Amino acid sequence: MKTYKNIYDKLCMMNNLANAWRKARKGKTKKDYVIGFEKSIRENLLNLRKELINQTYKPKLLITFIIRDPKTRKISKSDFRDRIVHHALIRIIEPLFDKIFIYDSCANRKNKGTLFALKRFDKFRRKVTNNLHSEAFCLKADIKHYFPNVNNEILLNILNRRISDEKVIWLIKQILANSPNNLSNKQAKTGMPLGNLTSQFFANVYLNELDYFVKYELKIKYYLRYVDDFVILHKSREQLEIWKQQIDRFLNEKLKLELHSQKSKIISLERGIDFVGFRDYWNHKLLRKRSIRRMLFTINKYKYREINSEKLLESFQGWQAYAKWADSYNLRIKLKEQL
């Protein structure tokens, strides 16, 4: 595998930092912290560049809070200047890794995403069932507590195989150490904060090891992964059970992870499969109830004046664009009437 060195200078270039700032501010230009940073934008970017070049850069402590939408999640928010650094880093290293990711790794990648995953799942299902004429099964799997349990030492070893620039690795260590799991120990052990751009990218890097095991060692044909959720389709339930045990063993031994025992099941494709927010049946798709509850939750927040009409409309338009891929016309009309 090709390794890359002497890339830290590119990361620190003013042009890269300026582009990273533009990415970080997108959709947040009215936020006070963005406005404050941009009052002295050139000076702030130059100071950030100096800290990176001198390797004196230290990220500020994360702000951690709980959101309920309606599922309860702990989100860790980085300071705006740190988000600029995240974008600057990802702009440089993402192209180096994306070219080695498998085709069917769907999340947080250009020209991939939910719609891509839905189309690939439908194609796989038709192939494995002889165009819906024969029975087949799906291993629908979920990794237990994925983000909090990522082993940072293993992650760094994986990154080192591709990046031989010690300064880039130093910067990554600074980011990984700034985790809710590691506040009392600056030597990062486990976990990545949910909410960081870098965490989304590192999630794919880490599970690329699983992807290669599945595709090149087990030689599984119909495999599709979206972050820590993945599906495998096959005609034989027994074969899926064997693969499930092999994958669980690999995750435990190589990545210090495990499959979620309650959420990792082998299901007949005729029953419908929950994947990327939809319940996918042979002849139709339904939105998962959680997605509907999330939109109703947002509407109620507006009714109780917790958000304004602009925020409500923005949320509904995004949800509607997503929901249209399911058989949801009547539902969308009904919810629109509540706005």
Short mmCIF file of C-alpha atoms in Angstrom, two decimals:
data_model
loop_
_atom_site.label_atom_id
_atom_site.label_comp_id
_atom_site.label_asym_id
_atom_site.label_seq_id
_atom_site.Cartn_x
_atom_site.Cartn_y
_atom_site.Cartn_z
CA MET A 1 0.00 0.00 0.00
CA LYS A 2 1.31 3.43 -0.95
CA THR A 3 2.20 5.73 1.93
CA TYR A 4 2.23 9.52 1.93
CA LYS A 5 4.74 11.82 3.58
CA ASN A 6 5.49 15.56 3.46
CA ILE A 7 1.78 16.44 3.39
CA TYR A 8 1.68 18.53 6.58
CA ASP A 9 2.96 21.61 4.73
CA LYS A 10 -0.04 21.37 2.38
CA LEU A 11 -2.35 21.15 5.37
CA CYS A 12 -0.89 24.36 6.83
CA MET A 13 -1.08 26.38 3.61
CA MET A 14 -3.15 29.53 3.93
CA ASN A 15 -5.24 28.53 0.93
CA ASN A 16 -6.17 25.22 2.57
CA LEU A 17 -7.07 26.93 5.85
CA ALA A 18 -9.19 29.51 4.02
CA ASN A 19 -11.09 26.79 2.17
CA ALA A 20 -11.50 24.90 5.45
CA TRP A 21 -12.92 28.05 7.07
CA ARG A 22 -15.46 28.37 4.23
CA LYS A 23 -16.51 24.76 4.76
CA ALA A 24 -16.80 25.17 8.54
CA ARG A 25 -18.96 28.31 8.27
CA LYS A 26 -21.39 26.87 5.71
CA GLY A 27 -24.94 27.14 7.02
CA LYS A 28 -23.73 28.86 10.21
CA THR A 29 -22.93 32.39 9.06
CA LYS A 30 -25.45 33.93 11.48
CA LYS A 31 -23.98 32.20 14.55
CA ASP A 32 -22.33 34.55 17.05
CA TYR A 33 -19.16 32.46 17.25
CA VAL A 34 -18.74 32.62 13.45
CA ILE A 35 -19.36 36.35 13.35
CA GLY A 36 -16.89 36.86 16.19
CA PHE A 37 -14.18 34.80 14.48
CA GLU A 38 -14.67 36.64 11.21
CA LYS A 39 -14.25 40.10 12.69
CA SER A 40 -10.51 39.42 12.53
CA ILE A 41 -10.58 36.62 10.01
CA ARG A 42 -7.11 37.11 8.49
CA GLU A 43 -5.43 37.51 11.87
CA ASN A 44 -7.25 34.48 13.29
CA LEU A 45 -6.33 32.25 10.35
CA LEU A 46 -2.71 33.42 10.45
CA ASN A 47 -2.52 32.67 14.19
CA LEU A 48 -4.03 29.24 13.59
CA ARG A 49 -1.51 28.58 10.82
CA LYS A 50 1.35 29.63 13.09
CA GLU A 51 0.20 27.27 15.84
CA LEU A 52 -0.02 24.39 13.37
CA ILE A 53 3.39 25.08 11.85
CA ASN A 54 5.03 25.36 15.29
CA GLN A 55 3.02 22.40 16.59
CA THR A 56 1.76 24.42 19.52
CA TYR A 57 -1.87 23.93 18.48
CA LYS A 58 -4.16 22.57 21.18
CA PRO A 59 -7.89 22.08 20.64
CA LYS A 60 -10.24 23.67 23.12
CA LEU A 61 -12.32 21.44 25.37
CA LEU A 62 -15.41 19.99 23.74
CA ILE A 63 -18.84 21.22 24.73
CA THR A 64 -20.92 18.10 25.37
CA PHE A 65 -24.69 18.17 25.52
CA ILE A 66 -27.68 15.85 25.18
CA ILE A 67 -30.18 16.13 22.35
CA ARG A 68 -33.50 14.34 22.05
CA ASP A 69 -34.85 14.20 18.52
CA PRO A 70 -36.59 12.11 19.96
CA LYS A 71 -33.80 9.52 20.41
CA THR A 72 -31.39 10.59 23.16
CA ARG A 73 -27.84 11.17 21.93
CA LYS A 74 -24.74 12.75 23.47
CA ILE A 75 -23.21 15.25 21.05
CA SER A 76 -19.77 16.81 21.51
CA LYS A 77 -19.29 20.18 19.88
CA SER A 78 -15.84 21.49 18.94
CA ASP A 79 -14.87 25.15 19.04
CA PHE A 80 -15.22 26.86 15.66
CA ARG A 81 -11.46 27.28 15.15
CA ASP A 82 -11.02 23.58 15.84
CA ARG A 83 -13.65 22.75 13.24
CA ILE A 84 -11.55 24.72 10.75
CA VAL A 85 -8.59 22.50 11.62
CA HIS A 86 -10.77 19.40 11.17
CA HIS A 87 -11.79 20.52 7.69
CA ALA A 88 -8.19 21.43 6.83
CA LEU A 89 -7.04 17.94 7.86
CA ILE A 90 -9.82 16.07 6.07
CA ARG A 91 -9.31 18.08 2.87
CA ILE A 92 -5.77 16.71 2.71
CA ILE A 93 -6.09 13.11 3.91
CA GLU A 94 -9.57 12.08 2.77
CA PRO A 95 -8.54 11.67 -0.91
CA LEU A 96 -5.66 9.42 0.18
CA PHE A 97 -8.05 6.97 1.86
CA ASP A 98 -11.17 7.27 -0.24
CA LYS A 99 -9.46 5.58 -3.18
CA ILE A 100 -8.89 2.43 -1.09
CA PHE A 101 -12.39 2.25 0.40
CA ILE A 102 -14.64 -0.41 -1.09
CA TYR A 103 -17.37 0.70 -3.48
CA ASP A 104 -20.17 -0.27 -1.09
CA SER A 105 -19.04 1.79 1.88
CA CYS A 106 -21.81 4.38 1.64
CA ALA A 107 -21.68 6.96 4.43
CA ASN A 108 -19.89 10.32 4.51
CA ARG A 109 -18.44 9.98 1.01
CA LYS A 110 -18.85 12.05 -2.13
CA ASN A 111 -21.52 10.73 -4.51
CA LYS A 112 -22.63 8.15 -1.93
CA GLY A 113 -25.14 8.40 0.92
CA THR A 114 -28.66 7.21 1.71
CA LEU A 115 -30.02 7.15 -1.84
CA PHE A 116 -26.97 5.28 -3.10
CA ALA A 117 -27.37 2.71 -0.31
CA LEU A 118 -31.08 2.25 -1.08
CA LYS A 119 -30.41 1.66 -4.78
CA ARG A 120 -27.58 -0.79 -4.09
CA PHE A 121 -29.71 -2.69 -1.58
CA ASP A 122 -32.51 -2.99 -4.13
CA LYS A 123 -30.05 -4.22 -6.79
CA PHE A 124 -28.56 -6.80 -4.40
CA ARG A 125 -31.99 -8.00 -3.34
CA ARG A 126 -33.10 -8.54 -6.93
CA LYS A 127 -29.95 -10.48 -7.75
CA VAL A 128 -30.02 -12.74 -4.72
CA THR A 129 -33.77 -13.52 -5.16
CA ASN A 130 -33.66 -14.01 -8.95
CA ASN A 131 -35.64 -10.82 -9.46
CA LEU A 132 -37.88 -11.49 -6.43
CA HIS A 133 -38.81 -15.02 -7.52
CA SER A 134 -37.00 -17.01 -4.82
CA GLU A 135 -36.46 -16.83 -1.07
CA ALA A 136 -33.37 -15.16 0.39
CA PHE A 137 -32.21 -13.74 3.71
CA CYS A 138 -30.44 -10.71 5.12
CA LEU A 139 -27.99 -10.41 7.99
CA LYS A 140 -28.90 -6.98 9.35
CA ALA A 141 -26.07 -6.07 11.72
CA ASP A 142 -25.19 -3.23 14.05
CA ILE A 143 -21.95 -2.69 15.98
CA LYS A 144 -22.50 -2.19 19.70
CA HIS A 145 -21.68 1.33 20.96
CA TYR A 146 -19.43 1.95 17.99
CA PHE A 147 -18.13 5.52 18.41
CA PRO A 148 -17.38 5.26 22.18
CA ASN A 149 -15.54 1.96 21.67
CA VAL A 150 -13.20 2.78 18.80
CA ASN A 151 -9.71 1.88 20.01
CA ASN A 152 -7.52 4.87 19.19
CA GLU A 153 -4.27 2.92 19.25
CA ILE A 154 -5.62 0.57 16.58
CA LEU A 155 -6.95 3.54 14.61
CA LEU A 156 -3.54 5.25 14.69
CA ASN A 157 -1.85 2.05 13.50
CA ILE A 158 -4.27 1.91 10.55
CA LEU A 159 -3.62 5.58 9.72
CA ASN A 160 0.14 5.06 9.99
CA ARG A 161 0.00 2.46 7.24
CA ARG A 162 -1.13 5.18 4.84
CA ILE A 163 0.40 8.33 6.36
CA SER A 164 4.11 8.45 7.16
CA ASP A 165 4.16 12.17 7.94
CA GLU A 166 4.77 12.35 11.70
CA LYS A 167 3.38 15.87 11.96
CA VAL A 168 0.03 14.83 10.51
CA ILE A 169 -0.11 11.93 12.96
CA TRP A 170 0.73 14.38 15.77
CA LEU A 171 -2.24 16.55 14.78
CA ILE A 172 -4.56 13.56 14.63
CA LYS A 173 -3.45 12.58 18.14
CA GLN A 174 -4.35 16.07 19.39
CA ILE A 175 -7.83 15.69 17.95
CA LEU A 176 -8.36 12.15 19.26
CA ALA A 177 -7.18 13.08 22.74
CA ASN A 178 -9.83 15.79 22.91
CA SER A 179 -12.61 13.32 23.64
CA PRO A 180 -15.22 13.07 26.41
CA ASN A 181 -13.75 9.64 27.21
CA ASN A 182 -10.28 11.09 27.73
CA LEU A 183 -10.72 14.33 29.65
CA SER A 184 -8.73 12.99 32.60
CA ASN A 185 -6.14 11.29 30.42
CA LYS A 186 -4.63 13.17 27.52
CA GLN A 187 -3.27 9.96 26.04
CA ALA A 188 -6.31 8.92 24.03
CA LYS A 189 -7.53 5.41 24.73
CA THR A 190 -10.97 4.82 23.30
CA GLY A 191 -13.79 6.71 21.72
CA MET A 192 -14.47 9.44 19.20
CA PRO A 193 -16.88 12.30 19.90
CA LEU A 194 -20.16 12.08 18.01
CA GLY A 195 -20.45 15.36 16.12
CA ASN A 196 -16.90 15.88 14.83
CA LEU A 197 -16.22 15.82 11.10
CA THR A 198 -13.04 13.89 11.85
CA SER A 199 -15.01 11.22 13.73
CA GLN A 200 -17.19 10.61 10.67
CA PHE A 201 -14.12 10.14 8.51
CA PHE A 202 -12.19 8.00 11.01
CA ALA A 203 -15.30 5.81 11.37
CA ASN A 204 -14.87 4.77 7.73
CA VAL A 205 -11.11 4.32 8.07
CA TYR A 206 -11.56 2.03 11.09
CA LEU A 207 -14.28 -0.14 9.56
CA ASN A 208 -12.49 -0.33 6.23
CA GLU A 209 -10.65 -3.18 7.98
CA LEU A 210 -13.98 -4.98 8.35
CA ASP A 211 -14.87 -4.22 4.73
CA TYR A 212 -11.66 -5.86 3.48
CA PHE A 213 -12.19 -8.89 5.71
CA VAL A 214 -15.74 -9.34 4.41
CA LYS A 215 -14.95 -8.76 0.74
CA TYR A 216 -11.50 -10.31 0.33
CA GLU A 217 -11.23 -12.99 3.01
CA LEU A 218 -14.82 -14.17 3.36
CA LYS A 219 -15.45 -13.22 -0.29
CA ILE A 220 -18.99 -12.05 0.41
CA LYS A 221 -20.64 -10.61 -2.68
CA TYR A 222 -23.71 -8.77 -1.43
CA TYR A 223 -22.40 -6.60 1.42
CA LEU A 224 -23.29 -2.99 2.09
CA ARG A 225 -22.17 -0.76 4.99
CA TYR A 226 -23.46 2.60 6.21
CA VAL A 227 -21.26 3.76 9.15
CA ASP A 228 -21.67 0.97 11.76
CA ASP A 229 -24.78 -0.60 10.21
CA PHE A 230 -24.31 -3.21 7.52
CA VAL A 231 -26.29 -5.79 5.60
CA ILE A 232 -25.30 -9.04 3.91
CA LEU A 233 -27.70 -10.81 1.53
CA HIS A 234 -27.59 -14.52 0.68
CA LYS A 235 -29.87 -17.39 -0.26
CA SER A 236 -28.81 -19.47 2.76
CA ARG A 237 -29.71 -18.59 6.34
CA GLU A 238 -27.11 -21.10 7.52
CA GLN A 239 -24.33 -19.43 5.55
CA LEU A 240 -25.28 -16.04 7.00
CA GLU A 241 -25.10 -17.50 10.50
CA ILE A 242 -21.56 -18.78 9.83
CA TRP A 243 -20.50 -15.38 8.46
CA LYS A 244 -22.07 -13.61 11.42
CA GLN A 245 -19.95 -15.62 13.85
CA GLN A 246 -16.79 -15.07 11.78
CA ILE A 247 -17.41 -11.31 11.58
CA ASP A 248 -18.10 -11.04 15.30
CA ARG A 249 -14.85 -12.88 16.02
CA PHE A 250 -12.90 -10.60 13.65
CA LEU A 251 -14.38 -7.45 15.21
CA ASN A 252 -13.50 -8.65 18.70
CA GLU A 253 -9.96 -9.80 17.93
CA LYS A 254 -8.83 -7.13 15.46
CA LEU A 255 -10.86 -4.02 16.28
CA LYS A 256 -11.98 -4.55 19.91
CA LEU A 257 -15.63 -4.26 18.89
CA GLU A 258 -18.63 -6.56 18.94
CA LEU A 259 -21.93 -6.98 17.16
CA HIS A 260 -25.01 -5.76 18.99
CA SER A 261 -26.71 -8.99 20.04
CA GLN A 262 -30.22 -7.49 19.98
CA LYS A 263 -29.86 -5.59 16.71
CA SER A 264 -27.89 -8.12 14.65
CA LYS A 265 -30.32 -10.63 13.19
CA ILE A 266 -30.91 -12.82 10.14
CA ILE A 267 -34.25 -11.93 8.55
CA SER A 268 -36.16 -13.14 5.52
CA LEU A 269 -36.17 -10.45 2.84
CA GLU A 270 -39.93 -10.95 2.48
CA ARG A 271 -40.42 -9.49 5.98
CA GLY A 272 -38.83 -6.18 5.09
CA ILE A 273 -35.43 -4.89 6.21
CA ASP A 274 -34.71 -1.75 8.25
CA PHE A 275 -31.79 0.05 6.60
CA VAL A 276 -30.73 3.73 6.31
CA GLY A 277 -34.02 4.95 7.77
CA PHE A 278 -36.42 2.90 5.66
CA ARG A 279 -38.18 -0.43 6.00
CA ASP A 280 -37.58 -1.98 2.63
CA TYR A 281 -40.13 -4.54 1.40
CA TRP A 282 -40.15 -6.31 -1.95
CA ASN A 283 -42.65 -3.95 -3.59
CA HIS A 284 -42.58 -0.82 -1.48
CA LYS A 285 -40.65 1.20 1.10
CA LEU A 286 -41.89 2.68 4.35
CA LEU A 287 -40.29 5.31 6.54
CA ARG A 288 -39.10 4.04 9.88
CA LYS A 289 -41.32 5.19 12.73
CA ARG A 290 -38.32 6.89 14.34
CA SER A 291 -37.99 9.21 11.33
CA ILE A 292 -41.66 10.15 11.55
CA ARG A 293 -41.41 10.73 15.31
CA ARG A 294 -38.38 12.97 14.75
CA MET A 295 -40.34 15.22 12.39
CA LEU A 296 -43.35 15.31 14.74
CA PHE A 297 -40.96 16.18 17.57
CA THR A 298 -39.63 19.14 15.54
CA ILE A 299 -43.17 20.35 14.78
CA ASN A 300 -44.01 20.24 18.49
CA LYS A 301 -40.87 22.25 19.28
CA TYR A 302 -42.19 24.96 16.95
CA LYS A 303 -45.64 24.86 18.59
CA TYR A 304 -44.01 25.38 21.98
CA ARG A 305 -41.87 28.20 20.49
CA GLU A 306 -38.59 26.38 21.04
CA ILE A 307 -37.66 26.97 17.38
CA ASN A 308 -38.78 29.61 14.87
CA SER A 309 -40.71 29.14 11.63
CA GLU A 310 -37.54 29.42 9.53
CA LYS A 311 -35.93 26.53 11.40
CA LEU A 312 -39.12 24.47 11.14
CA LEU A 313 -39.39 25.01 7.38
CA GLU A 314 -35.73 24.13 6.89
CA SER A 315 -36.17 20.90 8.87
CA PHE A 316 -39.36 19.94 7.06
CA GLN A 317 -37.90 20.53 3.61
CA GLY A 318 -34.91 18.33 4.45
CA TRP A 319 -37.14 15.62 5.90
CA GLN A 320 -39.50 15.78 2.92
CA ALA A 321 -36.65 15.34 0.43
CA TYR A 322 -35.63 12.25 2.40
CA ALA A 323 -39.15 10.90 2.94
CA LYS A 324 -40.13 11.06 -0.74
CA TRP A 325 -38.03 7.94 -1.41
CA ALA A 326 -40.60 5.95 0.59
CA ASP A 327 -44.29 5.44 -0.16
CA SER A 328 -45.17 8.42 1.99
CA TYR A 329 -47.27 10.82 -0.08
CA ASN A 330 -50.26 10.87 2.27
CA LEU A 331 -48.01 11.15 5.31
CA ARG A 332 -46.12 14.11 3.84
CA ILE A 333 -49.38 15.90 3.05
CA LYS A 334 -50.69 15.23 6.56
CA LEU A 335 -47.57 16.58 8.27
CA LYS A 336 -47.43 19.60 5.96
CA GLU A 337 -50.93 20.55 7.12
CA GLN A 338 -49.59 20.76 10.70
CA LEU A 339 -46.99 23.40 9.87
#
